[in-house]
Amino acid sequence: MSELYKKSSSSRVTLSQLMLPSHSNFSGKIHGGYLLSLMDQIAFASGSKFSGKYCVTASVDRVDFLNPIEVGELVTLKASVIFVGNSSMVVGIRVEAQNIQTGKVKHCNSSYFTMIAKDAAGNNARVPRLILTSKEEVLRFVKTTQRLKLRHSYAELCADFDGDMQQAIAQITADYQVQVQLA
C-alpha cells in the first residue's frame, strides 16, 4: 500500500464569530478560556479534515494573548496542518479580531495544537504525509521540528530532578530569590 500525501491547504479551516457580552470576563474583554475553546474546535476541524479521522487534542504549545479582544469585534481563526508525525499533526492557528466599525484588524494570538488521529476503535491512526508547496510552509515545518526538539529537551531537563528534593532545592535557591521551609 502506498503512502497517502496531502497538501496543507486541504486542512485549511476558517471560523469567524462575533464576540458577545456573554463571552467577556470581568474587565469587559473576551475571556481567554472562551478563545481557547474556539481554538480547540478549529484545531479539531483542521486535523480531522486533513486526516479523515476523529482527532483528540494531545497538547497546546505556548499561548500568548497579544492584544485584547473587545465585545462587538469579529474574531477570525485560521488553521491548517503544518507538521505531521505518525498519528499526530501540529495545527497552526492564527487569531485576528476586526473592529467592525473601523475595519481595523489586529493579530491577537498564534498557537500550535498537537492533534492525534483516532480510528473507529479509539486507537491511534496513521495520518497522511504532508506535501509542502511554499517556502512559508517549509519554514513552518522546520520551526515546528525545532519546537518539538525544545519540548523534548525540556522534558529531559525536568526529568533530571525526578523526585530528588535536595537537588531541586539546591537548584532553585541558587537561581532564584526563594526560601524553602518545608514542614
mmCIF file of N, CA and C in Angstrom, residues 43-97:
data_model
loop_
_atom_site.group_PDB
_atom_site.id
_atom_site.type_symbol
_atom_site.label_atom_id
_atom_site.label_comp_id
_atom_site.label_asym_id
_atom_site.label_seq_id
_atom_site.Cartn_x
_atom_site.Cartn_y
_atom_site.Cartn_z
ATOM 1 N N ALA A 43 -8.850 23.545 15.716
ATOM 2 C CA ALA A 43 -7.765 22.574 15.594
ATOM 3 C C ALA A 43 -8.339 21.191 15.306
ATOM 4 N N PHE A 44 -9.423 20.840 15.996
ATOM 5 C CA PHE A 44 -10.104 19.567 15.732
ATOM 6 C C PHE A 44 -10.582 19.508 14.281
ATOM 7 N N ALA A 45 -11.215 20.582 13.823
ATOM 8 C CA ALA A 45 -11.747 20.601 12.466
ATOM 9 C C ALA A 45 -10.636 20.465 11.432
ATOM 10 N N SER A 46 -9.547 21.177 11.617
ATOM 11 C CA SER A 46 -8.434 21.132 10.672
ATOM 12 C C SER A 46 -7.774 19.755 10.657
ATOM 13 N N GLY A 47 -7.479 19.219 11.835
ATOM 14 C CA GLY A 47 -6.854 17.900 11.917
ATOM 15 C C GLY A 47 -7.742 16.806 11.371
ATOM 16 N N SER A 48 -9.023 16.877 11.668
ATOM 17 C CA SER A 48 -9.974 15.865 11.176
ATOM 18 C C SER A 48 -10.138 15.962 9.663
ATOM 19 N N LYS A 49 -10.184 17.172 9.161
ATOM 20 C CA LYS A 49 -10.305 17.380 7.712
ATOM 21 C C LYS A 49 -9.092 16.801 6.987
ATOM 22 N N PHE A 50 -7.898 17.018 7.545
ATOM 23 C CA PHE A 50 -6.674 16.522 6.923
ATOM 24 C C PHE A 50 -6.574 15.002 6.998
ATOM 25 N N SER A 51 -6.842 14.448 8.182
ATOM 26 C CA SER A 51 -6.629 13.013 8.401
ATOM 27 C C SER A 51 -7.805 12.145 7.970
ATOM 28 N N GLY A 52 -8.997 12.747 7.923
ATOM 29 C CA GLY A 52 -10.181 11.946 7.644
ATOM 30 C C GLY A 52 -10.586 11.103 8.839
ATOM 31 N N LYS A 53 -10.085 11.457 10.011
ATOM 32 C CA LYS A 53 -10.335 10.702 11.244
ATOM 33 C C LYS A 53 -10.798 11.638 12.352
ATOM 34 N N TYR A 54 -11.394 11.065 13.371
ATOM 35 C CA TYR A 54 -11.694 11.788 14.594
ATOM 36 C C TYR A 54 -10.361 12.132 15.247
ATOM 37 N N CYS A 55 -10.232 13.310 15.804
ATOM 38 C CA CYS A 55 -8.974 13.729 16.429
ATOM 39 C C CYS A 55 -9.197 14.175 17.859
ATOM 40 N N VAL A 56 -8.157 14.004 18.662
ATOM 41 C CA VAL A 56 -8.172 14.498 20.037
ATOM 42 C C VAL A 56 -6.975 15.419 20.227
ATOM 43 N N THR A 57 -7.103 16.339 21.175
ATOM 44 C CA THR A 57 -6.018 17.270 21.470
ATOM 45 C C THR A 57 -5.018 16.597 22.389
ATOM 46 N N ALA A 58 -3.743 16.579 21.980
ATOM 47 C CA ALA A 58 -2.683 15.993 22.799
ATOM 48 C C ALA A 58 -1.958 17.068 23.594
ATOM 49 N N SER A 59 -1.720 18.212 22.966
ATOM 50 C CA SER A 59 -1.023 19.286 23.678
ATOM 51 C C SER A 59 -1.251 20.610 22.966
ATOM 52 N N VAL A 60 -0.983 21.660 23.709
ATOM 53 C CA VAL A 60 -1.074 23.013 23.176
ATOM 54 C C VAL A 60 0.249 23.699 23.485
ATOM 55 N N ASP A 61 0.922 24.136 22.436
ATOM 56 C CA ASP A 61 2.152 24.895 22.657
ATOM 57 C C ASP A 61 1.783 26.313 23.015
ATOM 58 N N ARG A 62 2.588 26.924 23.775
ATOM 59 C CA ARG A 62 2.507 28.293 24.241
ATOM 60 C C ARG A 62 1.369 29.122 23.625
ATOM 61 N N VAL A 63 0.597 29.709 24.490
ATOM 62 C CA VAL A 63 -0.488 30.597 24.074
ATOM 63 C C VAL A 63 -0.209 31.974 24.666
ATOM 64 N N ASP A 64 0.089 32.929 23.822
ATOM 65 C CA ASP A 64 0.314 34.310 24.260
ATOM 66 C C ASP A 64 -0.829 35.167 23.758
ATOM 67 N N PHE A 65 -1.473 35.867 24.662
ATOM 68 C CA PHE A 65 -2.551 36.777 24.291
ATOM 69 C C PHE A 65 -1.910 38.124 23.981
ATOM 70 N N LEU A 66 -1.760 38.424 22.709
ATOM 71 C CA LEU A 66 -1.013 39.596 22.272
ATOM 72 C C LEU A 66 -1.809 40.889 22.381
ATOM 73 N N ASN A 67 -3.071 40.835 22.034
ATOM 74 C CA ASN A 67 -3.945 42.007 22.075
ATOM 75 C C ASN A 67 -5.308 41.582 22.603
ATOM 76 N N PRO A 68 -5.911 42.403 23.452
ATOM 77 C CA PRO A 68 -7.240 42.049 23.973
ATOM 78 C C PRO A 68 -8.290 42.118 22.867
ATOM 79 N N ILE A 69 -9.304 41.305 23.014
ATOM 80 C CA ILE A 69 -10.431 41.290 22.083
ATOM 81 C C ILE A 69 -11.615 41.914 22.789
ATOM 82 N N GLU A 70 -12.266 42.835 22.110
ATOM 83 C CA GLU A 70 -13.377 43.585 22.689
ATOM 84 C C GLU A 70 -14.719 42.955 22.302
ATOM 85 N N VAL A 71 -15.704 43.159 23.154
ATOM 86 C CA VAL A 71 -17.073 42.786 22.819
ATOM 87 C C VAL A 71 -17.462 43.564 21.562
ATOM 88 N N GLY A 72 -18.109 42.905 20.622
ATOM 89 C CA GLY A 72 -18.537 43.540 19.380
ATOM 90 C C GLY A 72 -17.566 43.368 18.232
ATOM 91 N N GLU A 73 -16.372 42.855 18.504
ATOM 92 C CA GLU A 73 -15.421 42.621 17.421
ATOM 93 C C GLU A 73 -15.697 41.267 16.769
ATOM 94 N N LEU A 74 -15.314 41.175 15.496
ATOM 95 C CA LEU A 74 -15.445 39.930 14.752
ATOM 96 C C LEU A 74 -14.117 39.195 14.840
ATOM 97 N N VAL A 75 -14.127 38.033 15.475
ATOM 98 C CA VAL A 75 -12.909 37.238 15.633
ATOM 99 C C VAL A 75 -12.865 36.205 14.516
ATOM 100 N N THR A 76 -11.707 36.120 13.871
ATOM 101 C CA THR A 76 -11.497 35.130 12.821
ATOM 102 C C THR A 76 -10.310 34.267 13.197
ATOM 103 N N LEU A 77 -10.531 32.965 13.203
ATOM 104 C CA LEU A 77 -9.482 31.986 13.467
ATOM 105 C C LEU A 77 -9.185 31.267 12.162
ATOM 106 N N LYS A 78 -7.901 31.143 11.847
ATOM 107 C CA LYS A 78 -7.462 30.427 10.648
ATOM 108 C C LYS A 78 -6.539 29.306 11.089
ATOM 109 N N ALA A 79 -6.776 28.103 10.568
ATOM 110 C CA ALA A 79 -5.993 26.952 10.994
ATOM 111 C C ALA A 79 -5.621 26.077 9.804
ATOM 112 N N SER A 80 -4.455 25.444 9.919
ATOM 113 C CA SER A 80 -4.051 24.435 8.939
ATOM 114 C C SER A 80 -2.994 23.535 9.565
ATOM 115 N N VAL A 81 -2.888 22.325 9.034
ATOM 116 C CA VAL A 81 -1.873 21.376 9.492
ATOM 117 C C VAL A 81 -0.530 21.839 8.926
ATOM 118 N N ILE A 82 0.472 21.957 9.821
ATOM 119 C CA ILE A 82 1.785 22.436 9.378
ATOM 120 C C ILE A 82 2.889 21.401 9.583
ATOM 121 N N PHE A 83 2.551 20.286 10.258
ATOM 122 C CA PHE A 83 3.525 19.234 10.536
ATOM 123 C C PHE A 83 2.755 17.951 10.793
ATOM 124 N N VAL A 84 3.315 16.825 10.353
ATOM 125 C CA VAL A 84 2.712 15.531 10.664
ATOM 126 C C VAL A 84 3.763 14.574 11.200
ATOM 127 N N GLY A 85 3.319 13.739 12.142
ATOM 128 C CA GLY A 85 4.128 12.629 12.625
ATOM 129 C C GLY A 85 3.485 11.353 12.118
ATOM 130 N N ASN A 86 3.450 10.325 12.938
ATOM 131 C CA ASN A 86 2.788 9.086 12.530
ATOM 132 C C ASN A 86 1.274 9.196 12.662
ATOM 133 N N SER A 87 0.831 9.517 13.883
ATOM 134 C CA SER A 87 -0.603 9.693 14.120
ATOM 135 C C SER A 87 -0.901 11.121 14.568
ATOM 136 N N SER A 88 0.141 11.915 14.696
ATOM 137 C CA SER A 88 -0.028 13.279 15.198
ATOM 138 C C SER A 88 0.084 14.306 14.081
ATOM 139 N N MET A 89 -0.560 15.436 14.334
ATOM 140 C CA MET A 89 -0.495 16.579 13.422
ATOM 141 C C MET A 89 -0.362 17.821 14.282
ATOM 142 N N VAL A 90 0.458 18.757 13.847
ATOM 143 C CA VAL A 90 0.513 20.051 14.510
ATOM 144 C C VAL A 90 -0.306 21.007 13.660
ATOM 145 N N VAL A 91 -1.293 21.625 14.296
ATOM 146 C CA VAL A 91 -2.172 22.571 13.621
ATOM 147 C C VAL A 91 -1.775 23.975 14.069
ATOM 148 N N GLY A 92 -1.396 24.797 13.115
ATOM 149 C CA GLY A 92 -1.081 26.189 13.403
ATOM 150 C C GLY A 92 -2.357 27.011 13.348
ATOM 151 N N ILE A 93 -2.528 27.890 14.330
ATOM 152 C CA ILE A 93 -3.744 28.700 14.419
ATOM 153 C C ILE A 93 -3.361 30.166 14.559
ATOM 154 N N ARG A 94 -4.015 31.000 13.782
ATOM 155 C CA ARG A 94 -3.843 32.447 13.900
ATOM 156 C C ARG A 94 -5.203 33.042 14.234
ATOM 157 N N VAL A 95 -5.209 33.936 15.225
ATOM 158 C CA VAL A 95 -6.450 34.582 15.672
ATOM 159 C C VAL A 95 -6.326 36.080 15.425
ATOM 160 N N GLU A 96 -7.315 36.615 14.731
ATOM 161 C CA GLU A 96 -7.377 38.052 14.470
ATOM 162 C C GLU A 96 -8.741 38.573 14.895
ATOM 163 N N ALA A 97 -8.766 39.833 15.296
ATOM 164 C CA ALA A 97 -10.030 40.474 15.651
ATOM 165 C C ALA A 97 -10.176 41.730 14.808
#
